[in-house]
Amino acid sequence: IEQLDTDIKTAMKARESVTLDTLRMLKSAAKYAANERGGAAAAVSDEDVLGAVRKQIKMRQDTIASCREASRPFEKEEAELK
């Protein structure tokens, strides 16, 4: 989580909105996973972060596939995966 915080600050200073949104989403997902596992006082482990990243990648890939089938734009999701 500390590395995510550092990366968020860097993205804020560089005004990289896609990177900033992606990092915030990952931090939120990691905290949510830790909260589900151990309650509100649970510390966020590297395992929680990796699990959250994997889950978010899968969600974005599924969204892109659905958008392709429905001929909808999916540039934001592709940018988040990079």
PDB file of C-alpha atoms in Angstrom:
ATOM      1  CA  ILE A   1       0.000   0.000   0.000  1.00  0.00           C
ATOM      2  CA  GLU A   2       2.880   2.367   0.717  1.00  0.00           C
ATOM      3  CA  GLN A   3       4.110   1.974  -2.861  1.00  0.00           C
ATOM      4  CA  LEU A   4       0.603   2.679  -4.161  1.00  0.00           C
ATOM      5  CA  ASP A   5       0.485   5.853  -2.069  1.00  0.00           C
ATOM      6  CA  THR A   6       3.837   6.973  -3.471  1.00  0.00           C
ATOM      7  CA  ASP A   7       2.726   6.201  -7.031  1.00  0.00           C
ATOM      8  CA  ILE A   8      -0.540   8.091  -6.479  1.00  0.00           C
ATOM      9  CA  LYS A   9       1.361  11.179  -5.342  1.00  0.00           C
ATOM     10  CA  THR A  10       3.660  10.931  -8.360  1.00  0.00           C
ATOM     11  CA  ALA A  11       0.691  10.617 -10.740  1.00  0.00           C
ATOM     12  CA  MET A  12      -0.977  13.618  -9.072  1.00  0.00           C
ATOM     13  CA  LYS A  13       2.104  15.765  -9.538  1.00  0.00           C
ATOM     14  CA  ALA A  14       2.465  14.652 -13.167  1.00  0.00           C
ATOM     15  CA  ARG A  15      -1.274  15.190 -13.762  1.00  0.00           C
ATOM     16  CA  GLU A  16      -1.679  11.724 -15.265  1.00  0.00           C
ATOM     17  CA  SER A  17      -5.398  11.228 -14.797  1.00  0.00           C
ATOM     18  CA  VAL A  18      -5.677   7.673 -16.180  1.00  0.00           C
ATOM     19  CA  THR A  19      -2.772   6.471 -14.041  1.00  0.00           C
ATOM     20  CA  LEU A  20      -4.160   8.254 -11.002  1.00  0.00           C
ATOM     21  CA  ASP A  21      -7.644   6.760 -11.452  1.00  0.00           C
ATOM     22  CA  THR A  22      -6.194   3.283 -11.937  1.00  0.00           C
ATOM     23  CA  LEU A  23      -3.984   3.495  -8.853  1.00  0.00           C
ATOM     24  CA  ARG A  24      -6.841   4.797  -6.710  1.00  0.00           C
ATOM     25  CA  MET A  25      -9.043   1.951  -7.922  1.00  0.00           C
ATOM     26  CA  LEU A  26      -6.347  -0.599  -7.063  1.00  0.00           C
ATOM     27  CA  LYS A  27      -5.815   0.878  -3.603  1.00  0.00           C
ATOM     28  CA  SER A  28      -9.536   0.817  -2.923  1.00  0.00           C
ATOM     29  CA  ALA A  29      -9.857  -2.785  -4.141  1.00  0.00           C
ATOM     30  CA  ALA A  30      -6.912  -3.898  -1.982  1.00  0.00           C
ATOM     31  CA  LYS A  31      -8.356  -2.235   1.115  1.00  0.00           C
ATOM     32  CA  TYR A  32     -11.755  -3.766   0.402  1.00  0.00           C
ATOM     33  CA  ALA A  33     -10.195  -7.247   0.093  1.00  0.00           C
ATOM     34  CA  ALA A  34      -8.335  -6.814   3.390  1.00  0.00           C
ATOM     35  CA  ASN A  35     -11.497  -5.544   5.066  1.00  0.00           C
ATOM     36  CA  GLU A  36     -13.468  -8.588   3.892  1.00  0.00           C
ATOM     37  CA  ARG A  37     -10.723 -10.923   5.089  1.00  0.00           C
ATOM     38  CA  GLY A  38     -10.057  -9.470   8.507  1.00  0.00           C
ATOM     39  CA  GLY A  39     -12.477  -6.709   9.351  1.00  0.00           C
ATOM     40  CA  ALA A  40     -11.960  -2.956   9.467  1.00  0.00           C
ATOM     41  CA  ALA A  41      -8.757  -3.187  11.513  1.00  0.00           C
ATOM     42  CA  ALA A  42      -7.039  -5.641   9.135  1.00  0.00           C
ATOM     43  CA  ALA A  43      -3.720  -4.634   7.641  1.00  0.00           C
ATOM     44  CA  VAL A  44      -3.419  -4.762   3.875  1.00  0.00           C
ATOM     45  CA  SER A  45      -0.906  -7.440   2.890  1.00  0.00           C
ATOM     46  CA  ASP A  46       0.964  -7.913  -0.369  1.00  0.00           C
ATOM     47  CA  GLU A  47      -1.291 -10.914  -0.952  1.00  0.00           C
ATOM     48  CA  ASP A  48      -4.364  -8.669  -0.734  1.00  0.00           C
ATOM     49  CA  VAL A  49      -2.860  -6.220  -3.217  1.00  0.00           C
ATOM     50  CA  LEU A  50      -1.924  -8.945  -5.703  1.00  0.00           C
ATOM     51  CA  GLY A  51      -5.353 -10.528  -5.421  1.00  0.00           C
ATOM     52  CA  ALA A  52      -7.028  -7.178  -6.001  1.00  0.00           C
ATOM     53  CA  VAL A  53      -4.820  -6.480  -9.027  1.00  0.00           C
ATOM     54  CA  ARG A  54      -5.619  -9.863 -10.555  1.00  0.00           C
ATOM     55  CA  LYS A  55      -9.329  -9.382  -9.964  1.00  0.00           C
ATOM     56  CA  GLN A  56      -9.340  -5.881 -11.479  1.00  0.00           C
ATOM     57  CA  ILE A  57      -7.383  -7.062 -14.540  1.00  0.00           C
ATOM     58  CA  LYS A  58      -9.897  -9.852 -15.096  1.00  0.00           C
ATOM     59  CA  MET A  59     -12.791  -7.413 -14.724  1.00  0.00           C
ATOM     60  CA  ARG A  60     -11.267  -5.026 -17.283  1.00  0.00           C
ATOM     61  CA  GLN A  61     -10.610  -7.867 -19.736  1.00  0.00           C
ATOM     62  CA  ASP A  62     -14.211  -9.054 -19.405  1.00  0.00           C
ATOM     63  CA  THR A  63     -15.482  -5.510 -19.921  1.00  0.00           C
ATOM     64  CA  ILE A  64     -13.374  -5.081 -23.056  1.00  0.00           C
ATOM     65  CA  ALA A  65     -14.668  -8.376 -24.457  1.00  0.00           C
ATOM     66  CA  SER A  66     -18.265  -7.359 -23.749  1.00  0.00           C
ATOM     67  CA  CYS A  67     -17.750  -3.948 -25.343  1.00  0.00           C
ATOM     68  CA  ARG A  68     -16.240  -5.512 -28.462  1.00  0.00           C
ATOM     69  CA  GLU A  69     -19.250  -7.814 -28.825  1.00  0.00           C
ATOM     70  CA  ALA A  70     -21.642  -4.891 -28.393  1.00  0.00           C
ATOM     71  CA  SER A  71     -19.596  -2.494 -30.573  1.00  0.00           C
ATOM     72  CA  ARG A  72     -19.166  -0.021 -27.729  1.00  0.00           C
ATOM     73  CA  PRO A  73     -16.079   2.086 -26.980  1.00  0.00           C
ATOM     74  CA  PHE A  74     -13.598   0.575 -24.528  1.00  0.00           C
ATOM     75  CA  GLU A  75     -10.571   2.870 -24.683  1.00  0.00           C
ATOM     76  CA  LYS A  76     -10.730   3.732 -20.982  1.00  0.00           C
ATOM     77  CA  GLU A  77     -10.546   0.085 -19.952  1.00  0.00           C
ATOM     78  CA  GLU A  78      -7.626  -0.560 -22.300  1.00  0.00           C
ATOM     79  CA  ALA A  79      -5.788   2.449 -20.889  1.00  0.00           C
ATOM     80  CA  GLU A  80      -6.349   1.166 -17.347  1.00  0.00           C
ATOM     81  CA  LEU A  81      -4.775  -2.182 -18.250  1.00  0.00           C
ATOM     82  CA  LYS A  82      -1.578  -0.495 -19.442  1.00  0.00           C
TER      83      LYS A  82
END
